[in-house]
mmCIF file of C-alpha atoms in Angstrom:
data_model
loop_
_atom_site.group_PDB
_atom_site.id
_atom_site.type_symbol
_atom_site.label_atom_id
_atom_site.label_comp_id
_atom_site.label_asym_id
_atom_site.label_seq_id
_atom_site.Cartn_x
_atom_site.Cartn_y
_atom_site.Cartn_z
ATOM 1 C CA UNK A 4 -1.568 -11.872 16.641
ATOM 2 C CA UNK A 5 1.837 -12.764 15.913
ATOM 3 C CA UNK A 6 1.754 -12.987 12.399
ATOM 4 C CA UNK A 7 0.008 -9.443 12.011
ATOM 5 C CA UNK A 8 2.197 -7.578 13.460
ATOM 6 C CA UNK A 9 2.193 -4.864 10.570
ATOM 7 C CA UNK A 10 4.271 -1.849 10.570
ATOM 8 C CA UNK A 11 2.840 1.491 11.512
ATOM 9 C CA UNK A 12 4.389 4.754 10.523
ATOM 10 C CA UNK A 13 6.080 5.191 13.246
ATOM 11 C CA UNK A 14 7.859 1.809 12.594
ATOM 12 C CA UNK A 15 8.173 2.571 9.293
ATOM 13 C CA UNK A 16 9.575 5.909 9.516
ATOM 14 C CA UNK A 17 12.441 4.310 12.170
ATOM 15 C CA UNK A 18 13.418 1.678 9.816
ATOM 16 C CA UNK A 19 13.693 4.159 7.093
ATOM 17 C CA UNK A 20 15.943 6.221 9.188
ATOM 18 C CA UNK A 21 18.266 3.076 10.335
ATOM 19 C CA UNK A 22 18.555 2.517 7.305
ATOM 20 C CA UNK A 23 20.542 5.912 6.416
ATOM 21 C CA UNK A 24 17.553 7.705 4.407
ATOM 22 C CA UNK A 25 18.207 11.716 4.680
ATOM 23 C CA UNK A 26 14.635 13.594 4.222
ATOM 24 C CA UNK A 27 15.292 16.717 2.152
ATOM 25 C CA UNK A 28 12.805 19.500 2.769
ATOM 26 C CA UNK A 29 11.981 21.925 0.631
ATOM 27 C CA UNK A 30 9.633 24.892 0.582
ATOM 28 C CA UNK A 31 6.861 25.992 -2.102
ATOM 29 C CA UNK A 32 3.602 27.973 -1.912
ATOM 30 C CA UNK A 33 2.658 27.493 -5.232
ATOM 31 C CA UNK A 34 3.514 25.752 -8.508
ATOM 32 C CA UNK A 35 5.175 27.747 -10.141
ATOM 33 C CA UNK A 36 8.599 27.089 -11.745
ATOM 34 C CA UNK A 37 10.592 23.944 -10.651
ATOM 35 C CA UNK A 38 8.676 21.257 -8.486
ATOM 36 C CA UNK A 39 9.953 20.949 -5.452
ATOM 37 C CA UNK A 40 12.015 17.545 -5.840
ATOM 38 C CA UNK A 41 10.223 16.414 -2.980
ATOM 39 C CA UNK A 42 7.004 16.624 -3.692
ATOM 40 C CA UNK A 43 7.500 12.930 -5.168
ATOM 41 C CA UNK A 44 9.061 14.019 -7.614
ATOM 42 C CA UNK A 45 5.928 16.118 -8.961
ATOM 43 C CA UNK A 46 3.775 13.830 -8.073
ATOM 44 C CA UNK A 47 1.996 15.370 -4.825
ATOM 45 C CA UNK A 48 -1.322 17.084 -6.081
ATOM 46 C CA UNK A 49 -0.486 20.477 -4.215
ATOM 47 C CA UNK A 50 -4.076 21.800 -5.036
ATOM 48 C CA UNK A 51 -5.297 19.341 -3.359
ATOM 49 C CA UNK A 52 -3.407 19.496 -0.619
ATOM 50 C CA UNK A 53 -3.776 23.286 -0.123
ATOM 51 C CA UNK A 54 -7.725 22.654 -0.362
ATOM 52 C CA UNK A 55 -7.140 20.209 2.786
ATOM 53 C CA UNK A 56 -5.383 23.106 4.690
ATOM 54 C CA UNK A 57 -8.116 26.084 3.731
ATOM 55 C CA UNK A 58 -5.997 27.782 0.945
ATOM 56 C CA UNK A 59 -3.213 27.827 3.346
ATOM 57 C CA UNK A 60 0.902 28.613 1.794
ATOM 58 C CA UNK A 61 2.733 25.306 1.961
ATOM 59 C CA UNK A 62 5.595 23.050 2.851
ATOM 60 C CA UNK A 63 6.909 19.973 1.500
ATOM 61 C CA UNK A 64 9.045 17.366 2.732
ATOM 62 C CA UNK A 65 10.140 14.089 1.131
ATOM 63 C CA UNK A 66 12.585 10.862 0.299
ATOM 64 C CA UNK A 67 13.011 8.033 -1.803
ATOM 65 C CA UNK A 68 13.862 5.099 -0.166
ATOM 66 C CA UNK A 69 14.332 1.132 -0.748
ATOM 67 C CA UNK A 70 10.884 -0.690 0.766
ATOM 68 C CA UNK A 71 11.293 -4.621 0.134
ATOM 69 C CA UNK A 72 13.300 -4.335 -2.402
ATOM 70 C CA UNK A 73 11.669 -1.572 -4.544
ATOM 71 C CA UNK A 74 11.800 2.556 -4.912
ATOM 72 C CA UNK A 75 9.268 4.266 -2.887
ATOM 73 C CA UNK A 76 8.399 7.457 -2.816
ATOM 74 C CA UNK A 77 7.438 9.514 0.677
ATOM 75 C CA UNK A 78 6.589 12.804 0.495
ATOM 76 C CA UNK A 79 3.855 15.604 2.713
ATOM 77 C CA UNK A 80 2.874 19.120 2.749
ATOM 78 C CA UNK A 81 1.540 20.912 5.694
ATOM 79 C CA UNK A 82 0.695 24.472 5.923
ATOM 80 C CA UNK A 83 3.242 27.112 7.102
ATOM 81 C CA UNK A 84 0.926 28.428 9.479
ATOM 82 C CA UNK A 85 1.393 27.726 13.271
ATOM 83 C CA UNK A 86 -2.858 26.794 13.673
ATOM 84 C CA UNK A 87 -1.984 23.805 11.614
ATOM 85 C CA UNK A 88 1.357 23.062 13.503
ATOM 86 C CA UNK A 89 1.290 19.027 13.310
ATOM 87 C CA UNK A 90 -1.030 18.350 10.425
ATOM 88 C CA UNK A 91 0.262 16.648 7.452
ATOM 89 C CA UNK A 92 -0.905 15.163 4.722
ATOM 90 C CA UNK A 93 1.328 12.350 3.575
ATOM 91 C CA UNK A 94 1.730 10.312 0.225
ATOM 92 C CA UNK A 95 3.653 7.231 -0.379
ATOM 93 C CA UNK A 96 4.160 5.928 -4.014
ATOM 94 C CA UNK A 97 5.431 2.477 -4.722
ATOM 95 C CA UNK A 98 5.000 -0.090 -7.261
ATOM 96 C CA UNK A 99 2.336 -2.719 -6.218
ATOM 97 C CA UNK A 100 5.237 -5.379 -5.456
ATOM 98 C CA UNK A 101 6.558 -3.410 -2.659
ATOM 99 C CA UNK A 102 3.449 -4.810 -0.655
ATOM 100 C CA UNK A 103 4.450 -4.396 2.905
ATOM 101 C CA UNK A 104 2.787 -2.008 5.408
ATOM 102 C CA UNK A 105 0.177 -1.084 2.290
ATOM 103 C CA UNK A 106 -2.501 1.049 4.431
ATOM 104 C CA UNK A 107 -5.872 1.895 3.733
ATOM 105 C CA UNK A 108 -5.067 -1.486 0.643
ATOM 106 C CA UNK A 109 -4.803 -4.032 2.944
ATOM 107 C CA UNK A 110 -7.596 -2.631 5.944
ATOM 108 C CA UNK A 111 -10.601 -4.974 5.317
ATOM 109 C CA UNK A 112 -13.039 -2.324 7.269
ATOM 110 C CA UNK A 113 -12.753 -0.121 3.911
ATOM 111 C CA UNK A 114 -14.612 1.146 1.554
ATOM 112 C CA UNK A 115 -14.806 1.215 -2.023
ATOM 113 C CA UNK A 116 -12.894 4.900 -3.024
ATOM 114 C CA UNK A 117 -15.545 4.569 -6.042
ATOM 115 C CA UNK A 118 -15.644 6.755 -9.027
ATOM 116 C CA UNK A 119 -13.695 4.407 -11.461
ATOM 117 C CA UNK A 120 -11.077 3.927 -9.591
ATOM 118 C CA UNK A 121 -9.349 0.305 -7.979
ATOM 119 C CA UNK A 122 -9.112 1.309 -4.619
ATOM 120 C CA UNK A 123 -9.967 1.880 -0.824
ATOM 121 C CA UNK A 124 -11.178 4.546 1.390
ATOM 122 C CA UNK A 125 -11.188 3.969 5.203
ATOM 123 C CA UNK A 126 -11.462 5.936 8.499
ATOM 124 C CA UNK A 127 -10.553 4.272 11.937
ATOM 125 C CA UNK A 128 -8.762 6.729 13.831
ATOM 126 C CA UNK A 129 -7.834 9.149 10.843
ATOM 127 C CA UNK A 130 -8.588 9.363 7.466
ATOM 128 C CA UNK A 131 -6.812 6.858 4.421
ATOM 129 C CA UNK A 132 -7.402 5.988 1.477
ATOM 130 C CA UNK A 133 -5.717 3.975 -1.441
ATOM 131 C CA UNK A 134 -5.655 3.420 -5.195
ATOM 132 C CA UNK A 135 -4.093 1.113 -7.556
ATOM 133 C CA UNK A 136 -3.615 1.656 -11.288
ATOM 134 C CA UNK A 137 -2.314 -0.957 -13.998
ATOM 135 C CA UNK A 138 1.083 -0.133 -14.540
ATOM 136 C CA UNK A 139 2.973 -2.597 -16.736
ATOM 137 C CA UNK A 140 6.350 -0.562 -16.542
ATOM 138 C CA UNK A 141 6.673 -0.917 -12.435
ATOM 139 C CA UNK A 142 7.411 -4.617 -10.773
ATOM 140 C CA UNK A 143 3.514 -6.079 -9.716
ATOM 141 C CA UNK A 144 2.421 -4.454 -13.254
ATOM 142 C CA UNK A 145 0.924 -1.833 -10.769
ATOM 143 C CA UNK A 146 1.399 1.833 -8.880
ATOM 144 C CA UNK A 147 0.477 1.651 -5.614
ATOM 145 C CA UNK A 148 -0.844 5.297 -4.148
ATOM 146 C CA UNK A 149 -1.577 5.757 -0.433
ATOM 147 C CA UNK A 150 -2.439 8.963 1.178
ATOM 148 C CA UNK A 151 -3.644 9.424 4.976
ATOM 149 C CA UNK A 152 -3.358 12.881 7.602
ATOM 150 C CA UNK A 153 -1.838 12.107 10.526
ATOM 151 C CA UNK A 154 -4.728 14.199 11.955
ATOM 152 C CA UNK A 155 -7.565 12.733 14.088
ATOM 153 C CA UNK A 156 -11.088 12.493 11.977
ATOM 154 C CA UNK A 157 -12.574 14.482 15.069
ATOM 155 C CA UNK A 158 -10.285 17.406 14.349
ATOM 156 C CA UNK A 159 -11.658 17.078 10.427
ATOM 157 C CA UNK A 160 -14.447 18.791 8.662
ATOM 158 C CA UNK A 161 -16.191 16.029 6.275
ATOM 159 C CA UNK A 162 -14.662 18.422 3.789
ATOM 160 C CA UNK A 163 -11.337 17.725 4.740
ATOM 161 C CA UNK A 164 -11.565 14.017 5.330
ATOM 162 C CA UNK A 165 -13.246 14.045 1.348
ATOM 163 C CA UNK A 166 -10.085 15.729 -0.067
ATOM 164 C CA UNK A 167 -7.933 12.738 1.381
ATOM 165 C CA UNK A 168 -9.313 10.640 -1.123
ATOM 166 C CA UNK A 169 -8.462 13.290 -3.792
ATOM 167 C CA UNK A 170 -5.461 13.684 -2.898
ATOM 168 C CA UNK A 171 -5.145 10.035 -3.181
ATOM 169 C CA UNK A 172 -6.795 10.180 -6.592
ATOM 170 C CA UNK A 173 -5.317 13.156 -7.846
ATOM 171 C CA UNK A 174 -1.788 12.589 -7.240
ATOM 172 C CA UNK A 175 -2.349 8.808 -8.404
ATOM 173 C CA UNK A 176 -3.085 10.753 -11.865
ATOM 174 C CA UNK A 177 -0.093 12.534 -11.613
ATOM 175 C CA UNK A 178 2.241 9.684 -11.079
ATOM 176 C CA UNK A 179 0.647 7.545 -13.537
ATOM 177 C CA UNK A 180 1.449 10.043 -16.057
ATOM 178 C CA UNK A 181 4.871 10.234 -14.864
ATOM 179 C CA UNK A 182 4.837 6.600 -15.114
ATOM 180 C CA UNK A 183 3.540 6.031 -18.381
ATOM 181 C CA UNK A 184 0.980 4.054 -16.914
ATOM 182 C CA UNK A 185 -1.628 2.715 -19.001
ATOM 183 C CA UNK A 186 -3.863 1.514 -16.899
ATOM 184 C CA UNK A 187 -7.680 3.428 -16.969
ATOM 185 C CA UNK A 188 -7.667 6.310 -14.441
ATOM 186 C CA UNK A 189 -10.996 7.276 -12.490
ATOM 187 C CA UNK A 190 -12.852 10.371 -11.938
ATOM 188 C CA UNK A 191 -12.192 13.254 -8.849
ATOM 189 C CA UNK A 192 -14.374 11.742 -5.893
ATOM 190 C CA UNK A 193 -17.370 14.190 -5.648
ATOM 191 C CA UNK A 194 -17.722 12.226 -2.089
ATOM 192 C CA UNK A 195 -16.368 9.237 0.319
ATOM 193 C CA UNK A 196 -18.221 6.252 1.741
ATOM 194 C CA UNK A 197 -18.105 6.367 5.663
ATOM 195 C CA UNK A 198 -20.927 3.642 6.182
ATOM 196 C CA UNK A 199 -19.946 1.302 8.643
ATOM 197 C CA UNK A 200 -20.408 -2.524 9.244
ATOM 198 C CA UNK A 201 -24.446 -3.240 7.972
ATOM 199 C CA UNK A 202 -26.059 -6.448 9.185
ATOM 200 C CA UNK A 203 -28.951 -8.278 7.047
ATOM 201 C CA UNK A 204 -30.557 -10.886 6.786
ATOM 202 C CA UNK A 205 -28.070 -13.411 5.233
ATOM 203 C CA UNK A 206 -31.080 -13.866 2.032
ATOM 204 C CA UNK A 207 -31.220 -10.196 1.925
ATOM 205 C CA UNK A 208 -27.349 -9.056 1.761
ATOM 206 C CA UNK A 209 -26.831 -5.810 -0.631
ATOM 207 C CA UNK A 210 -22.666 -5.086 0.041
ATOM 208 C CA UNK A 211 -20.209 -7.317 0.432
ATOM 209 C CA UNK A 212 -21.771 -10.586 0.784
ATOM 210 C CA UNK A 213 -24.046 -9.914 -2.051
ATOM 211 C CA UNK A 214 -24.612 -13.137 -4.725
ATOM 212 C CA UNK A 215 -22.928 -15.751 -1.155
ATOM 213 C CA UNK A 216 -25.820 -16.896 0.246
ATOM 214 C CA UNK A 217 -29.434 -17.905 -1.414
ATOM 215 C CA UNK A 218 -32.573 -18.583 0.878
ATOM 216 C CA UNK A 219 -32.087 -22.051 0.360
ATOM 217 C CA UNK A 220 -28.695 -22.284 1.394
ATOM 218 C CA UNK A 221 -29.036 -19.664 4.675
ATOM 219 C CA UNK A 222 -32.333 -21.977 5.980
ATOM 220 C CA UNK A 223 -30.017 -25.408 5.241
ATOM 221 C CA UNK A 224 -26.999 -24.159 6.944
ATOM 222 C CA UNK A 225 -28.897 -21.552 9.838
ATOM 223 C CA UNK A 226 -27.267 -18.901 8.727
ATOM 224 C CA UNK A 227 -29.072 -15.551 10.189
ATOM 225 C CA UNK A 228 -27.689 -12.537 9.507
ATOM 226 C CA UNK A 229 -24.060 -11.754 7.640
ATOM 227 C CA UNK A 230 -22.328 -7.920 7.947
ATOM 228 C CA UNK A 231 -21.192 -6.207 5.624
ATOM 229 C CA UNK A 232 -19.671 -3.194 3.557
ATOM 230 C CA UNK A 233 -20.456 -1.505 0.642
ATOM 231 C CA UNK A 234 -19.331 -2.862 -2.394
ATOM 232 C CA UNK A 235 -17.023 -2.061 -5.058
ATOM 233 C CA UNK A 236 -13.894 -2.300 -6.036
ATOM 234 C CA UNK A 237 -11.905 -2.232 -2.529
ATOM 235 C CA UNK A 238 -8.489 -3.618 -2.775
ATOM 236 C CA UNK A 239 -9.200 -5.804 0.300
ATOM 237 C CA UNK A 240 -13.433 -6.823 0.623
ATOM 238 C CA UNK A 241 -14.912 -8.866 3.309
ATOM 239 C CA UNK A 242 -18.077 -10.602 4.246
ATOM 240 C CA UNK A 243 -18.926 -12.371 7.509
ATOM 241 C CA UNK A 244 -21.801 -14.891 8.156
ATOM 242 C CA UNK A 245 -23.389 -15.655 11.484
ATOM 243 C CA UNK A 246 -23.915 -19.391 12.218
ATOM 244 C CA UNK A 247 -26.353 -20.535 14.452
ATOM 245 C CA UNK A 248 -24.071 -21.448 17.928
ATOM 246 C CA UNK A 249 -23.070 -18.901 20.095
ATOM 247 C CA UNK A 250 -20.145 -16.731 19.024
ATOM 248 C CA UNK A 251 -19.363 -18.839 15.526
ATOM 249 C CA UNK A 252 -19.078 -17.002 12.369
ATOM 250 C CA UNK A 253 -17.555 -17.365 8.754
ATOM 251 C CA UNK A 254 -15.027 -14.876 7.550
ATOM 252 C CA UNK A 255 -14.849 -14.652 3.899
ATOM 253 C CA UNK A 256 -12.750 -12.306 2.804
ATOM 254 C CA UNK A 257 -11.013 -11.162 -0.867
ATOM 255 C CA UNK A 258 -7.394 -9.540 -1.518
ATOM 256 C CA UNK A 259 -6.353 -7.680 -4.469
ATOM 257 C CA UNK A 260 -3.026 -6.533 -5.758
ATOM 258 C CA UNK A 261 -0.855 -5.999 -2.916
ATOM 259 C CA UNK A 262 -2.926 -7.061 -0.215
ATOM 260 C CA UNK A 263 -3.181 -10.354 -1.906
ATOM 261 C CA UNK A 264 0.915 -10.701 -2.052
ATOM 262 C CA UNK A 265 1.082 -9.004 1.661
ATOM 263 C CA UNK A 266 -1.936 -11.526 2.484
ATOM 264 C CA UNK A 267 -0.270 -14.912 0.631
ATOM 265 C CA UNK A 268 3.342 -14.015 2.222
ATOM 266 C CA UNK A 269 1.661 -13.615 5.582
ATOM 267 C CA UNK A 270 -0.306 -17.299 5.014
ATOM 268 C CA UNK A 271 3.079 -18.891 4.186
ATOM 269 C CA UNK A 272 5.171 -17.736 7.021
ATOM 270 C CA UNK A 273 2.605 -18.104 9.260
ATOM 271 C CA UNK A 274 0.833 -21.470 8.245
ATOM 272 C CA UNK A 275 -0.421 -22.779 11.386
ATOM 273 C CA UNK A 276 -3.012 -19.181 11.746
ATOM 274 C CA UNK A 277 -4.642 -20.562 8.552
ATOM 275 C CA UNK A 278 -5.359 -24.027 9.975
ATOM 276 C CA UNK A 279 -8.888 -25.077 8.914
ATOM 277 C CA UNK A 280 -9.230 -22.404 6.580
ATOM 278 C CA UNK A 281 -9.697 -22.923 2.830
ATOM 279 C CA UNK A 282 -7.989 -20.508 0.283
ATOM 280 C CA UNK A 283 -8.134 -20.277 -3.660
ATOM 281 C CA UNK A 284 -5.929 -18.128 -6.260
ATOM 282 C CA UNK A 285 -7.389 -16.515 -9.514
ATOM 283 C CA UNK A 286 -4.721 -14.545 -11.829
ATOM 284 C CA UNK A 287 -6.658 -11.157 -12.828
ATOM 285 C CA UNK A 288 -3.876 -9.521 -15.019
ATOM 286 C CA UNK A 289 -2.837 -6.114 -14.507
ATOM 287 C CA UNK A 290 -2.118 -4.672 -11.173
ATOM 288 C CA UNK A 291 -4.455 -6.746 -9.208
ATOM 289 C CA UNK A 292 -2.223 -9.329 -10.190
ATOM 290 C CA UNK A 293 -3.231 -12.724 -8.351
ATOM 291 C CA UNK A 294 -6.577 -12.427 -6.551
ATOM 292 C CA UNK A 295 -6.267 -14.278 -3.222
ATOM 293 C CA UNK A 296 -9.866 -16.033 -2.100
ATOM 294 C CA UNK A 297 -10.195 -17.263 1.573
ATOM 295 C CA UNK A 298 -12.576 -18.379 4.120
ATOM 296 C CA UNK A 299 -12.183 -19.205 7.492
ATOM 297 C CA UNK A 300 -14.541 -20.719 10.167
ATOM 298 C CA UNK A 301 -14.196 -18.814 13.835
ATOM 299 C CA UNK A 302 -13.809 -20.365 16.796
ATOM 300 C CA UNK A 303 -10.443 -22.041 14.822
ATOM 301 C CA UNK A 304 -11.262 -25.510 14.606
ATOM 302 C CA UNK A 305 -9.095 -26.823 18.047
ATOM 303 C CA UNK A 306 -9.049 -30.657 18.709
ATOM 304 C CA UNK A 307 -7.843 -30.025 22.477
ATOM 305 C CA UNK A 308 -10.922 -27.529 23.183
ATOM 306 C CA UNK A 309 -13.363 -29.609 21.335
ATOM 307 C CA UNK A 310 -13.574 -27.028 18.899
ATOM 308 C CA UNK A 311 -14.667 -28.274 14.723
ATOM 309 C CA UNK A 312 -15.826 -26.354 12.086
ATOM 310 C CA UNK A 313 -19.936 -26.493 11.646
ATOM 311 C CA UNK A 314 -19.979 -26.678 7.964
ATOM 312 C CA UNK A 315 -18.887 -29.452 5.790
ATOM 313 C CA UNK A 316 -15.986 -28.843 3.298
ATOM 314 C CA UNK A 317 -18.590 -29.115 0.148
ATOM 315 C CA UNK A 318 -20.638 -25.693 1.519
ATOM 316 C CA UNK A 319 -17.290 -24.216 2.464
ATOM 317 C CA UNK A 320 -16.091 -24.915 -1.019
ATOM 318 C CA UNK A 321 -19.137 -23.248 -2.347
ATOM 319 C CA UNK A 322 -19.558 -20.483 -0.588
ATOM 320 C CA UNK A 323 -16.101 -19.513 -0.886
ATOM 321 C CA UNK A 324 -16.822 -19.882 -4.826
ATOM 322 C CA UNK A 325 -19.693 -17.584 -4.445
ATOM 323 C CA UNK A 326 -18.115 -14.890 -2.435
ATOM 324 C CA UNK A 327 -14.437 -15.202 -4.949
ATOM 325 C CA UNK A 328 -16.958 -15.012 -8.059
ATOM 326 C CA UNK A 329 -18.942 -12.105 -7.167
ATOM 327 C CA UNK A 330 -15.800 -10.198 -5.698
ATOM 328 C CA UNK A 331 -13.799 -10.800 -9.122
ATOM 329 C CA UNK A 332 -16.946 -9.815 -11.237
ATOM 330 C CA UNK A 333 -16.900 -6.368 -9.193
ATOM 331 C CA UNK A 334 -13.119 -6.026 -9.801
ATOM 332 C CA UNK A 335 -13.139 -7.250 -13.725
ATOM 333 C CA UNK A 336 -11.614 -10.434 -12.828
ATOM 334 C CA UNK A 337 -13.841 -13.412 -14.151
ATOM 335 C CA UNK A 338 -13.553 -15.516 -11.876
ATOM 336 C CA UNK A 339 -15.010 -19.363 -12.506
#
C-alpha cells in the first residue's frame, strides 16, 4: 500500500492550489467568437460536453499549471442550470511525461476506449476514460488526454457515461491539432466497453490473456481458469492466472506510455514491493514510449511465512514473454 498511494483529485486540486495556481472562470453558451481561454485553451469539445448535460447553456472553468515538471492543462464545463448544480465534466491535457496521477491510463480494471484510438475507458465509481496520441513536439513524444464527471455512474444515463469517452476523444482531436500532433487520430466512439472481469478456462482465454497460456502449458503447470478484460489497446492491460493452491495467482500485467513511466518510477522507489517479481522493457516509439512487461506471483514469495513462488523462473520467463508479445502486437509494438 505504501507505494500506491496515488493522488486523487482532491489531492491534486490542493497541491495545485498550494502551489499559487489562480482558476480563471469564464462563461460561454456557445462557440461563437473568442474561445473562452479556459476551455484549454480551445481544446474542450463543448459539443460534447453540452450533449453530456441535455443541450444545456454552459460554463467553463480552467488553469494551466506546472505537474512534474511539465504544462498541464485543467479545464470543465457544467451546465448553468441549478438541476445540474455539482456535475462537471473535467479535462486535463498534459504531455505523456507528466505521468503522475494519470487516471483512467494507469487503472488496470479498464477497457480498451476502441475505435482507433490508444487508450482506456473505465467505470468504478464514475465514469473515465483516457487517450494517448503520438506527439513528437511535447516531452514523452505524446499528449496525454483524460476526461472523467465527477458524477456517480448511478446518477448517469448509458448515454451520458458514452459521451465521456467522446469527450475524451473529441477534445484529444482538438488538442492534437493545436499541437501539431502527428500521431493517427481514431474515430468518435459509437459505444463504450463496460464488461467486467471474465473468467475462462486458462486454454480457452479470448481478452487479455489471449496467446499466454496453451493446453499444454495450463495441464503442466495446473493452471484452471485466468480473468480477464477485453482486449485492445488499453494504456494499462492485465491478465491473472489461477494456480492450483488455495488463494495463489499470477498477475501479469502490461503498461504503456505513461503508466509505464508512472509504473517504472513507482518499481524504483519502491523496490522491495517488486520482490520476486520479474519485469522486462521493450522501446515502442512514439508516445507509448517504453513498454513496461511484469509478472508477479501472489502470495509474495516470504521466507519467514514459508511462502515461495510455485513456478520455476523458466515458465515465469515464458509466460511473461507470451503475455509482453501478444500485448505489444495489440498496441503495434513488436515485441520479440
Amino acid at each position: 500500500m505504501g507505494r500506491r498511494a496515488k493522488a486523487t483529485g482532491g489531492t491534486l486540486v490542493l497541491a495545485l492550489t498550494v502551489g499559487g495556481v489562480i482558476w480563471g472562470l469564464g462563461l460561454s453558451g456557445d462557440d461563437s467568437g473568442e474561445v473562452p481561454a479556459d476551455t484549454c485553451r480551445g481544446a474542450l469539445a463543448a459539443e460534447e460536453a453540452r450533449e453530456f448535460f441535455g443541450g444545456q447553456e454552459l460554463e467553463f472553468g480552467g488553469n494551466t499549471a506546472e505537474w512534474v515538471g511539465h504544462e498541464t492543462e485543467h479545464c470543465a464545463a457544467w451546465a448553468r442550470d441549478e438541476e445540474n448544480s455539482g456535475v462537471q465534466l473535467s479535462l486535463s491535457i498534459r504531455p505523456a511525461a507528466a505521468h503522475r496521477s494519470s487516471g483512467a491510463a494507469e487503472n488496470a480494471s479498464a477497457t480498451p476506449i476502441g475505435f482507433g484510438w490508444n487508450g482506456s475507458f473505465v467505470v468504478t465509481d464514475r465514469p473515465e476514460a483516457g487517450v494517448l496520441v503520438d506527439c513528437a513536439t511535447l516531452p514523452g513524444k505524446g499528449l496525454l488526454v483524460l476526461a472523467h464527471t465527477r458524477q456517480d455512474v448511478e446518477d448517469l444515463s448509458d448515454a451520458q457515461v458514452l459521451q465521456v469517452a467522446r469527450f475524451a476523444t473529441e477534445s484529444a482531436r482538438r488538442a492534437a491539432k493545436r499541437f501539431g500532433c502527428e500521431g493517427a487520430l481514431g474515430q468518435r466512439p459509437s459505444s463504450v466497453d463496460r464488461t467486467e472481469w471474465q473468467k475462462r478456462p486458462a486454454a480457452r482465454a479470448e481478452g487479455t490473456c489471449r496467446g499466454v497460456v496453451g493446453s499444454q502449458d495450463a495441464a503442466r503447470l495446473r493452471l484452471t481458469t485466468v480473468s480477464e478484460k477485453p482486449a485492445g489497446r488499453a494504456l494499462t492491460e492485465e491478465c491473472s492466472l489461477t494456480l492450483p493452491a488455495k488463494g495463489h495467482r499470477v498477475r501479469l500485467t502490461a503498461y504503456y506510455g505513461p503508466s509505464a513511466q508512472q509504473e517504472m518510477y513507482l518499481d524504483r522507489r519502491y523496490p522491495g514491493s517488486v520482490k520476486g517479481a520479474v519485469m522486462r522493457s521493450h522501446d515502442c516509439g512514439g508516445g507509448l514510449g517504453t513498454a513496461y512487461f511484469k509478472i508477479e506471483e501472489y502470495p509474495r514469495p516470504d521466507a519467514a511465512k514459508g511462502e515461495r513462488n510455485s513456478i520455476g523462473g523458466g515458465d515465469t520467463h515464458r509466460l511473461l514473454t507470451a503475455f509482453a508479445t501478444a500485448s505489444g502486437a495489440r498496441h503495434g509494438c513488436p515485441v520479440g
